[in-house]
CSV table of C-alpha atoms in Angstrom, one decimal:
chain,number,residue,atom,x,y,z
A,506,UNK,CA,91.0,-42.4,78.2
A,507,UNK,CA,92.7,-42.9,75.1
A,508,UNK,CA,90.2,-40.3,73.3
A,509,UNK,CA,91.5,-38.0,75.6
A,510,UNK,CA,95.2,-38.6,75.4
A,511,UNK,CA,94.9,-38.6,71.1
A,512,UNK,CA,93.1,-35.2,71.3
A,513,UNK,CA,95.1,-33.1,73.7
A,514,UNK,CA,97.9,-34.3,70.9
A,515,UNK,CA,96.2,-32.9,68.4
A,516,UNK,CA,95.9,-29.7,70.7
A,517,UNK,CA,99.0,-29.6,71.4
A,518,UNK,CA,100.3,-30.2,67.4
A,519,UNK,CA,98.0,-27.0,66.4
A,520,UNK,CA,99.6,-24.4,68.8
A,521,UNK,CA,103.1,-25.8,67.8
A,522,UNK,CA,102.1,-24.9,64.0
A,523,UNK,CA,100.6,-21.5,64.8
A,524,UNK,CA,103.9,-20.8,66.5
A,525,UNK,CA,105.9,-21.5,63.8
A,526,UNK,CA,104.1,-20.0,61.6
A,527,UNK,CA,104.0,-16.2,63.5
A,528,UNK,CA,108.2,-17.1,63.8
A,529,UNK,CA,108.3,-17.3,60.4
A,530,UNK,CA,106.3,-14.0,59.6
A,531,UNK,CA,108.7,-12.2,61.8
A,532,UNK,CA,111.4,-13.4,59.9
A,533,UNK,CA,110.4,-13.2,57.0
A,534,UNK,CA,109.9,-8.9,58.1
A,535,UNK,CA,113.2,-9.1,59.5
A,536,UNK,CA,115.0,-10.6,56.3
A,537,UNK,CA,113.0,-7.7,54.0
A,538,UNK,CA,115.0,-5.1,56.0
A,539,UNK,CA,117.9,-3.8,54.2
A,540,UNK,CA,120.6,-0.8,55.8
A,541,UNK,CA,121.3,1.7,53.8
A,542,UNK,CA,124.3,4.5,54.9
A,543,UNK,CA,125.2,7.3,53.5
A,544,UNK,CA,126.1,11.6,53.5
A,545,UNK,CA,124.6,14.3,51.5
A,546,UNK,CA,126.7,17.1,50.9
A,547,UNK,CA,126.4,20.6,49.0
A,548,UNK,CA,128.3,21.2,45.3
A,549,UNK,CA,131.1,22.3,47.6
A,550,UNK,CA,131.9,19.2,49.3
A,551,UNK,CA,130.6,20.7,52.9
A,552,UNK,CA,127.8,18.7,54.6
A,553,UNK,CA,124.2,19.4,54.5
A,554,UNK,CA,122.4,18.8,57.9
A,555,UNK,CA,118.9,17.7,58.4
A,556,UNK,CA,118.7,16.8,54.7
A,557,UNK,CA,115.4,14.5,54.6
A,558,UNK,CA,116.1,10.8,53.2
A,559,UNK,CA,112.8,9.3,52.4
A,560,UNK,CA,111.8,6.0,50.9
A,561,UNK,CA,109.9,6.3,47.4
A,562,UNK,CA,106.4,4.3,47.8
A,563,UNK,CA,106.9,4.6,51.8
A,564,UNK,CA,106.4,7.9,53.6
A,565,UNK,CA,106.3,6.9,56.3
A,566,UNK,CA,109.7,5.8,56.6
A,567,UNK,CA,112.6,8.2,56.3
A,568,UNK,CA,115.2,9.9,58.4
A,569,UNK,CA,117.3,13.3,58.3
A,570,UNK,CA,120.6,13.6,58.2
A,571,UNK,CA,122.9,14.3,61.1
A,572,UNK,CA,125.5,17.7,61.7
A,573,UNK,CA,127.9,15.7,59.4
A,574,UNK,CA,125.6,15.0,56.9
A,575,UNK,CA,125.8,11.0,57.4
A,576,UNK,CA,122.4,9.1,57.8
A,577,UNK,CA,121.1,5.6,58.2
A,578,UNK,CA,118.1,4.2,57.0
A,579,UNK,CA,116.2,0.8,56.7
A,580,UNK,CA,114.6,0.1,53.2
A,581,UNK,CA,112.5,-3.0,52.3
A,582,UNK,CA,115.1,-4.3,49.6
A,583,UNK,CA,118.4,-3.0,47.8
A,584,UNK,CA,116.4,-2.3,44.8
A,585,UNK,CA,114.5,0.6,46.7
A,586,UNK,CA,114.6,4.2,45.6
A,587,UNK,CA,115.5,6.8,47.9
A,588,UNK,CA,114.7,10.9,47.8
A,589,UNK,CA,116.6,13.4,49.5
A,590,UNK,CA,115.8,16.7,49.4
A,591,UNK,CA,117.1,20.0,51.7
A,592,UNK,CA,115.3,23.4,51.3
A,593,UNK,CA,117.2,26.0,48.8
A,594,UNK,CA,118.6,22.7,47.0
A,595,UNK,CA,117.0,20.7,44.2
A,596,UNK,CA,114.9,17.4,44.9
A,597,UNK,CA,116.9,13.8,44.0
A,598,UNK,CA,115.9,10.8,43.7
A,599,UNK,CA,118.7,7.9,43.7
A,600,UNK,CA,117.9,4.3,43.0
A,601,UNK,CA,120.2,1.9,45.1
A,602,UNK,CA,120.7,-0.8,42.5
A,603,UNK,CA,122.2,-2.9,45.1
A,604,UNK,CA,124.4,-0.2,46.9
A,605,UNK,CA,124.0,0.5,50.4
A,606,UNK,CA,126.5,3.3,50.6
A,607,UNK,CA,125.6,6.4,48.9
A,608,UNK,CA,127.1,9.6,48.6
A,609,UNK,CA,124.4,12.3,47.3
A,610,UNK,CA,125.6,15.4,46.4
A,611,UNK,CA,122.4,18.0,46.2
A,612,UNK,CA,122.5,21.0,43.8
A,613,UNK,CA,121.1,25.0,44.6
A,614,UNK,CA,118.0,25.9,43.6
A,615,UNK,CA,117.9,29.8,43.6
A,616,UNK,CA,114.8,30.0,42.3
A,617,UNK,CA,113.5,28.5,44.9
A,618,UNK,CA,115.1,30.9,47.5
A,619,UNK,CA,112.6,33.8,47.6
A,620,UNK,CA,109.4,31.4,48.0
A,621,UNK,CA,110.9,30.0,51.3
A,622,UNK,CA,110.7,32.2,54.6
A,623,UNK,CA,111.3,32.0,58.2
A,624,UNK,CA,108.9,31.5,60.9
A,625,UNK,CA,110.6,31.4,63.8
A,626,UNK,CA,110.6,27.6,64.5
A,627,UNK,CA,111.9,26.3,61.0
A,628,UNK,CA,111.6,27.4,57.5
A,629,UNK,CA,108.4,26.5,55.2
A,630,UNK,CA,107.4,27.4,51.7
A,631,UNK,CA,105.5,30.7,50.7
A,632,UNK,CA,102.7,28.5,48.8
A,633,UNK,CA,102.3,26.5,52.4
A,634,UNK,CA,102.3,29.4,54.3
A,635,UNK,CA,99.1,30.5,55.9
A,636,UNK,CA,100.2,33.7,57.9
A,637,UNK,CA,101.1,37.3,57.1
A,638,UNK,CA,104.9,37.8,56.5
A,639,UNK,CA,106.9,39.6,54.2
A,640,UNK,CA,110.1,39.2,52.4
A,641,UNK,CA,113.1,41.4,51.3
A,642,UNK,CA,116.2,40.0,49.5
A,643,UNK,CA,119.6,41.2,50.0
A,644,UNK,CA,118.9,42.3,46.2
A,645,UNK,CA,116.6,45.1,47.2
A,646,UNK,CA,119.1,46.3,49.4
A,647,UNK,CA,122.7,46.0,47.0
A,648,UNK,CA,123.1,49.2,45.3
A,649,UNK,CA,121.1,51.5,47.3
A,650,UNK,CA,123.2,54.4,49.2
A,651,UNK,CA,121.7,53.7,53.0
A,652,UNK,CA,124.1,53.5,55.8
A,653,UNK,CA,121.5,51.2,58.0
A,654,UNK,CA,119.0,48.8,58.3
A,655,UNK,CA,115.4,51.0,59.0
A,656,UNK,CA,116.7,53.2,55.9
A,657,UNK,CA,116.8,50.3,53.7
A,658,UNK,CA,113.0,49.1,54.8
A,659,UNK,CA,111.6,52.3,53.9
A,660,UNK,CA,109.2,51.7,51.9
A,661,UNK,CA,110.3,48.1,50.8
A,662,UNK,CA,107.4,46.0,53.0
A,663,UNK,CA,103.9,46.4,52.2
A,664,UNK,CA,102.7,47.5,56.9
A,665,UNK,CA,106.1,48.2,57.7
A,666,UNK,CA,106.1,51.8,58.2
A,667,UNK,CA,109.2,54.1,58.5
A,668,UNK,CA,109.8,57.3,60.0
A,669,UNK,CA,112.4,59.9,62.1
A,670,UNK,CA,111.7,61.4,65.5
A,671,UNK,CA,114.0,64.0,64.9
A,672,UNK,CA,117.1,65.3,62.8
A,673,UNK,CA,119.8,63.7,65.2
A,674,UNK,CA,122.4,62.2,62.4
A,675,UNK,CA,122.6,58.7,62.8
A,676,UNK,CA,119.5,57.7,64.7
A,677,UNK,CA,117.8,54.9,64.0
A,678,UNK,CA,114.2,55.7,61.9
A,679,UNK,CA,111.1,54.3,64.4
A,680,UNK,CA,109.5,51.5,62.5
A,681,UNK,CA,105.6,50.2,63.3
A,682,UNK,CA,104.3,47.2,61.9
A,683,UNK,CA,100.4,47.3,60.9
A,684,UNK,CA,100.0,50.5,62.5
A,685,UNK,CA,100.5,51.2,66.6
A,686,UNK,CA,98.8,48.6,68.5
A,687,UNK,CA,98.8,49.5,71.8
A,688,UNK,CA,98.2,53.3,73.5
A,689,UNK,CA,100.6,52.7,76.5
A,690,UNK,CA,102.6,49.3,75.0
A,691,UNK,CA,106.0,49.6,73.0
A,692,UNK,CA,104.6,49.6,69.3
A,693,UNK,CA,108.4,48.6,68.0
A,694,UNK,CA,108.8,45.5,67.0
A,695,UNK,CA,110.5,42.2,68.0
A,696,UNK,CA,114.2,41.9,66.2
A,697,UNK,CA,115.9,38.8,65.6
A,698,UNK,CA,119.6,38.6,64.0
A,699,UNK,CA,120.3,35.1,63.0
A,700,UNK,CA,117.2,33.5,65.9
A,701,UNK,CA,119.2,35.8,68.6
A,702,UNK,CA,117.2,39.1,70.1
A,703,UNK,CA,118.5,42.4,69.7
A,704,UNK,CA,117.9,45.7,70.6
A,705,UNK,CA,117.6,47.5,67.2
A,706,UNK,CA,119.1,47.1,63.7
A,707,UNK,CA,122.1,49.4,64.0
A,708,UNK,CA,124.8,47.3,64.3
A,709,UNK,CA,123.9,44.9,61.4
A,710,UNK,CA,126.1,46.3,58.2
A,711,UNK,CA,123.2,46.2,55.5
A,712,UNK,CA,126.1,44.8,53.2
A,713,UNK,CA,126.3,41.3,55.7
A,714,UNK,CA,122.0,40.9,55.1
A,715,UNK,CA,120.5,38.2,53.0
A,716,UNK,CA,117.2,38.5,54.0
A,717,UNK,CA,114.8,40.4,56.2
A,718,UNK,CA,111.6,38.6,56.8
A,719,UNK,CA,108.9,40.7,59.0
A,720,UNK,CA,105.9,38.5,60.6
A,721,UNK,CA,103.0,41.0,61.0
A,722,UNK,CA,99.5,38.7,62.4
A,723,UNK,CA,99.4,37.2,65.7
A,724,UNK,CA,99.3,33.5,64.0
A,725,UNK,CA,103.1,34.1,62.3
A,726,UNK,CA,104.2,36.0,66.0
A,727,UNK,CA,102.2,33.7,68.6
A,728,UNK,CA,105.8,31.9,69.4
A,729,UNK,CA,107.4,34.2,70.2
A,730,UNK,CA,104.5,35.3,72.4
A,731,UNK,CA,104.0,39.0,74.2
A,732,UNK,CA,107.2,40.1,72.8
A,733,UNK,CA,106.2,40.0,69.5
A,734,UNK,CA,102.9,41.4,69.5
A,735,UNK,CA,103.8,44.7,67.8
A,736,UNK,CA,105.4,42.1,65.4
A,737,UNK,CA,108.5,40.4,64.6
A,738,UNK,CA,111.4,41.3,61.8
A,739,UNK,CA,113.9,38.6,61.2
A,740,UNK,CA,117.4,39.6,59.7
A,741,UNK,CA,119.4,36.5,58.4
A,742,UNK,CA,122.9,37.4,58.2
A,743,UNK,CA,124.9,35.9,54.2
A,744,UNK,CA,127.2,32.8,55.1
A,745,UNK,CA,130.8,32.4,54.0
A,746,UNK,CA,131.2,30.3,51.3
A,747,UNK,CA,133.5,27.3,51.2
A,748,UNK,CA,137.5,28.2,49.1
A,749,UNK,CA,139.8,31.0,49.2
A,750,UNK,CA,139.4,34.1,51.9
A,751,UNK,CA,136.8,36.6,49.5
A,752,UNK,CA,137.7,40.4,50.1
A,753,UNK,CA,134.4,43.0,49.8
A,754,UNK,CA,135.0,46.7,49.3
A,755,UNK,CA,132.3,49.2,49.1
A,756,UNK,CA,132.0,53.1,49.1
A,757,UNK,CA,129.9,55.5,47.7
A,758,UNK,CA,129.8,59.4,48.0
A,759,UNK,CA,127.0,61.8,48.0
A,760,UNK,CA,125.3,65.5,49.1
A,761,UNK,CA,121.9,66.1,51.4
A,762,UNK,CA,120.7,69.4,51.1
A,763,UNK,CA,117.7,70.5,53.3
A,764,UNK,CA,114.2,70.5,51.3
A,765,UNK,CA,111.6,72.2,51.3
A,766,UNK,CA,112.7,75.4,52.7
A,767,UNK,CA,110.5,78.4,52.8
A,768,UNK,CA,111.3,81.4,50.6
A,769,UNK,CA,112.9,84.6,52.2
A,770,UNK,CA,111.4,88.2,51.8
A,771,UNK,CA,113.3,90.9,50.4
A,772,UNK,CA,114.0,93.8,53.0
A,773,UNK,CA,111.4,95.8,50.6
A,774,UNK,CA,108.5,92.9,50.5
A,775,UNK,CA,109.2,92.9,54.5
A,776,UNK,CA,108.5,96.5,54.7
A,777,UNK,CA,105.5,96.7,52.4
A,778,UNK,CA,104.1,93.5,54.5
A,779,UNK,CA,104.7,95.8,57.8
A,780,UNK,CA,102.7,98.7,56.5
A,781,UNK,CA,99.7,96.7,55.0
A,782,UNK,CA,99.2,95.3,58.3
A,783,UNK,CA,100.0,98.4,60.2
A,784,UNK,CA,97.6,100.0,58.3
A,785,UNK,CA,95.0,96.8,59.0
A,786,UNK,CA,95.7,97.1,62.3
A,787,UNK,CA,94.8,100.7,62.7
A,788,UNK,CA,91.6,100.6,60.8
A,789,UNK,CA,90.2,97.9,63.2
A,790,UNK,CA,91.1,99.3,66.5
A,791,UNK,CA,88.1,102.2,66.4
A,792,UNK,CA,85.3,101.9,63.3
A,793,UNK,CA,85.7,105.2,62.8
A,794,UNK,CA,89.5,105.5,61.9
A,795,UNK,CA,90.0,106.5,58.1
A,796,UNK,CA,92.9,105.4,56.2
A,797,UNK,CA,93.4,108.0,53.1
A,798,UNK,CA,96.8,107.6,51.8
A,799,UNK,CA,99.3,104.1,52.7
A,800,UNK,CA,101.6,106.7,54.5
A,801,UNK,CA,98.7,107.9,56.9
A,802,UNK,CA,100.3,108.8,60.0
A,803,UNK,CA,99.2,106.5,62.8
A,804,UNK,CA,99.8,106.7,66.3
A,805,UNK,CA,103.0,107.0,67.1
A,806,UNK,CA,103.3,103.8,69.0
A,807,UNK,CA,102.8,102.0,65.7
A,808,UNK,CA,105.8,104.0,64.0
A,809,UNK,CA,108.8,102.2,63.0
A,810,UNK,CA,112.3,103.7,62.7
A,811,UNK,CA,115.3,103.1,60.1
A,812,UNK,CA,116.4,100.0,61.8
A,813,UNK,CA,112.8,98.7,61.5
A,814,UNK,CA,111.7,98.5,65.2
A,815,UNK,CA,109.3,100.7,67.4
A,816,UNK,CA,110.4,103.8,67.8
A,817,UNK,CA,107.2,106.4,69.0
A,818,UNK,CA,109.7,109.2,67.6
A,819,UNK,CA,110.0,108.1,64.0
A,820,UNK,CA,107.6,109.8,61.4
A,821,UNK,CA,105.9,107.5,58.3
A,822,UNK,CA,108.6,108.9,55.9
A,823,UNK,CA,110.7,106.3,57.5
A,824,UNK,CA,108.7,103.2,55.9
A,825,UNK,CA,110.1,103.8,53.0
A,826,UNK,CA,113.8,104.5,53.3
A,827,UNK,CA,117.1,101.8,52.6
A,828,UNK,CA,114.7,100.2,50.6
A,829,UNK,CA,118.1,98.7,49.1
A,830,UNK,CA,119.2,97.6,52.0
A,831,UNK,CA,121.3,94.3,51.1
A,832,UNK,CA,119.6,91.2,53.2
A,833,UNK,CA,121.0,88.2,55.2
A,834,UNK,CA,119.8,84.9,54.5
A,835,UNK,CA,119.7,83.0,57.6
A,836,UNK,CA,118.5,80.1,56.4
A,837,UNK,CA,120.9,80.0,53.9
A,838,UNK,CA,124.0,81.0,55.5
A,839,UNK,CA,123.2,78.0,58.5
A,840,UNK,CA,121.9,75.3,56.3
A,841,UNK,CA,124.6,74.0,54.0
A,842,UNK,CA,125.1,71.8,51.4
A,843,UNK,CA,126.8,68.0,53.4
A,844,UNK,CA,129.2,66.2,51.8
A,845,UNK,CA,128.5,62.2,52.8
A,846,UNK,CA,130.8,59.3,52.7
A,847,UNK,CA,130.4,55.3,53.5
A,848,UNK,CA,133.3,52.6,52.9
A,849,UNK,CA,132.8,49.4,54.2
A,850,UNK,CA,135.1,46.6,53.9
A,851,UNK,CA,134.6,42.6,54.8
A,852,UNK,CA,136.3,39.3,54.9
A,853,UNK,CA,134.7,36.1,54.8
A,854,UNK,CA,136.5,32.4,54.1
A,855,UNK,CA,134.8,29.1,55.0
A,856,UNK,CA,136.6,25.4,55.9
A,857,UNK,CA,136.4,22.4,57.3
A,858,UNK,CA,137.3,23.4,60.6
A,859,UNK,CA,136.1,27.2,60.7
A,860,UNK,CA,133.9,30.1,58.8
A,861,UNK,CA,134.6,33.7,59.4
């Protein structure tokens, strides 16, 4: 009985120890834990949100920053080294040195602007991009004299193709992507201004474009689904910058002249034209019609008076009279040479409290 008694002690001392010893793990875990608060912010002062805050040596543990650019985030000591980075902004790595506030300020990295595109769900990097898309800066638009947004793609985007349905000033240019991809389908694409559908491009002022980003394979289109089978061309729209109200004036003047016109005949090239085929004409309607002379008098139904129209009473003498008759350019007296003209003027002003 006494055996009994001493070893349920014993028992009962070894659970006791592993107890203590699984409390003092978690506390130990617990005591490790350090809080760390802070904002990141742009060189302007204005917040950057869903900066990532990750722990250097951990990657599993980080956080983003929320829409006022604040963030928390647990770190094994106040020793630890944090990175935040932000696309479009440069990569930094701060070192708490026993802070637990920070304030991180992230600079612009504009070289790094054009290898970063839109998919529809987020933004990723060219290099880490796996579908077919295509980019155009507001650089390849600046400086060019087009009054909308299908002129400016013309030509630009390697499967984006351009063209006009008919002469109509104003109207929009049709634009396919990869070709037409359905007989009885729409083949126009999918437009999206700033992630909200629209019906065409014509109301975007190229000026207000930063980018135009066109998703052409079914793997870059498949979330926006049916809609943007005939693919997808995303406009982002420039964003005011943060200061004083900036004032943008621009104009430019030109001339369109029709090309590719054909070249009029004189009234004496019409006339000799007339009689070679008159005379053609004669010689094939019986094989054995002889032609002798170029004023061979043909039937009279074939004649043709002063005025140049049939007339059975004219003779051939007529052919060749008002020879110097003076001619009237249609072509040129309807198609004239257009004087053009585009002035387009914004605002734009950013602050704490608003952003126009």
């Amino acid at each position: 009985m006494e055996n009994r008694i001493t070893l349920s002690k014993r028992v009962e001392g070894k659970s006791r120890l592993w107890v203590t010893l699984l409390l003092l793990c978690f506390c130990s875990f617990t005591w490790a834990q350090v809080k760390v608060t802070g904002v990141v912010t742009d060189p302007s002062g204005e917040a950057i949100i869903g900066a990532n805050i990750v722990e250097k040596g951990v990657p599993g543990n980080g956080t983003i920053s929320d829409i006022d650019g604040n963030f928390t985030l647990n770190v094994k000591s106040n020793k630890a080294t944090v990175t935040v980075s932000f696309i479009g902004y440069k990569d930094k790595t701060v070192a708490l040195n026993g802070s637990t506030n920070l304030k991180v300020t992230l600079e612009e990295d504009s070289q790094s602007l054009d290898e970063v595109v839109v998919v529809g769900y987020g933004s990723v990097k060219k290099s880490n991009l796996t579908t077919s898309v295509s980019k155009m800066t507001s650089e390849a638009i600046e400086g060019r004299p087009v009054t909308n947004l299908s002129d400016a793609l013309s030509g630009q985007l390697a499967g984006v193709q351009t063209q006009t349905n008919s002469g109509i000033p104003g109207e929009e240019m049709q634009i396919t992507v990869r070709g037409v991809s359905s007989i009885n389908g729409s083949s126009n694409p999918l437009i999206v201004v700033d992630g909200v559908i629209t019906e065409n491009m014509s109301n975007v002022n190229p000026s207000d474009v930063a980018s135009i980003q066109v998703l052409k394979d079914a793997a870059a289109t498949s979330i926006y689904g049916a809609r943007g089978s005939a693919g997808v061309i995303l406009i982002e729209t420039k964003q005011a910058q943060k200061g004083a109200p900036v004032v943008k004036w621009e104009s430019y003047l030109g001339f369109q002249n029709a090309v590719g016109l054909p070249e009029m005949m004189s009234p004496k090239e019409w006339m000799a034209y007339n009689l070679y085929l008159k005379n053609a004409m004669w010689l094939q309607k019986d094989g054995n019609n002889t032609l002798d002379t170029p004023n061979k008098d043909r039937p009279s139904g074939d004649r043709v008076n002063p005025d140049w129209l049939l007339n059975p009473n004219s003779d051939t003498a007529d052919w060749t009279l008002r020879s110097d008759l003076p001619q009237t350019d249609w072509v040129d007296a309807i198609l004239q040479t257009a004087f053009t003209h585009s002035h387009q003027v914004s605002v734009s002003s950013k602050g704490d409290r608003y952003s126009i």
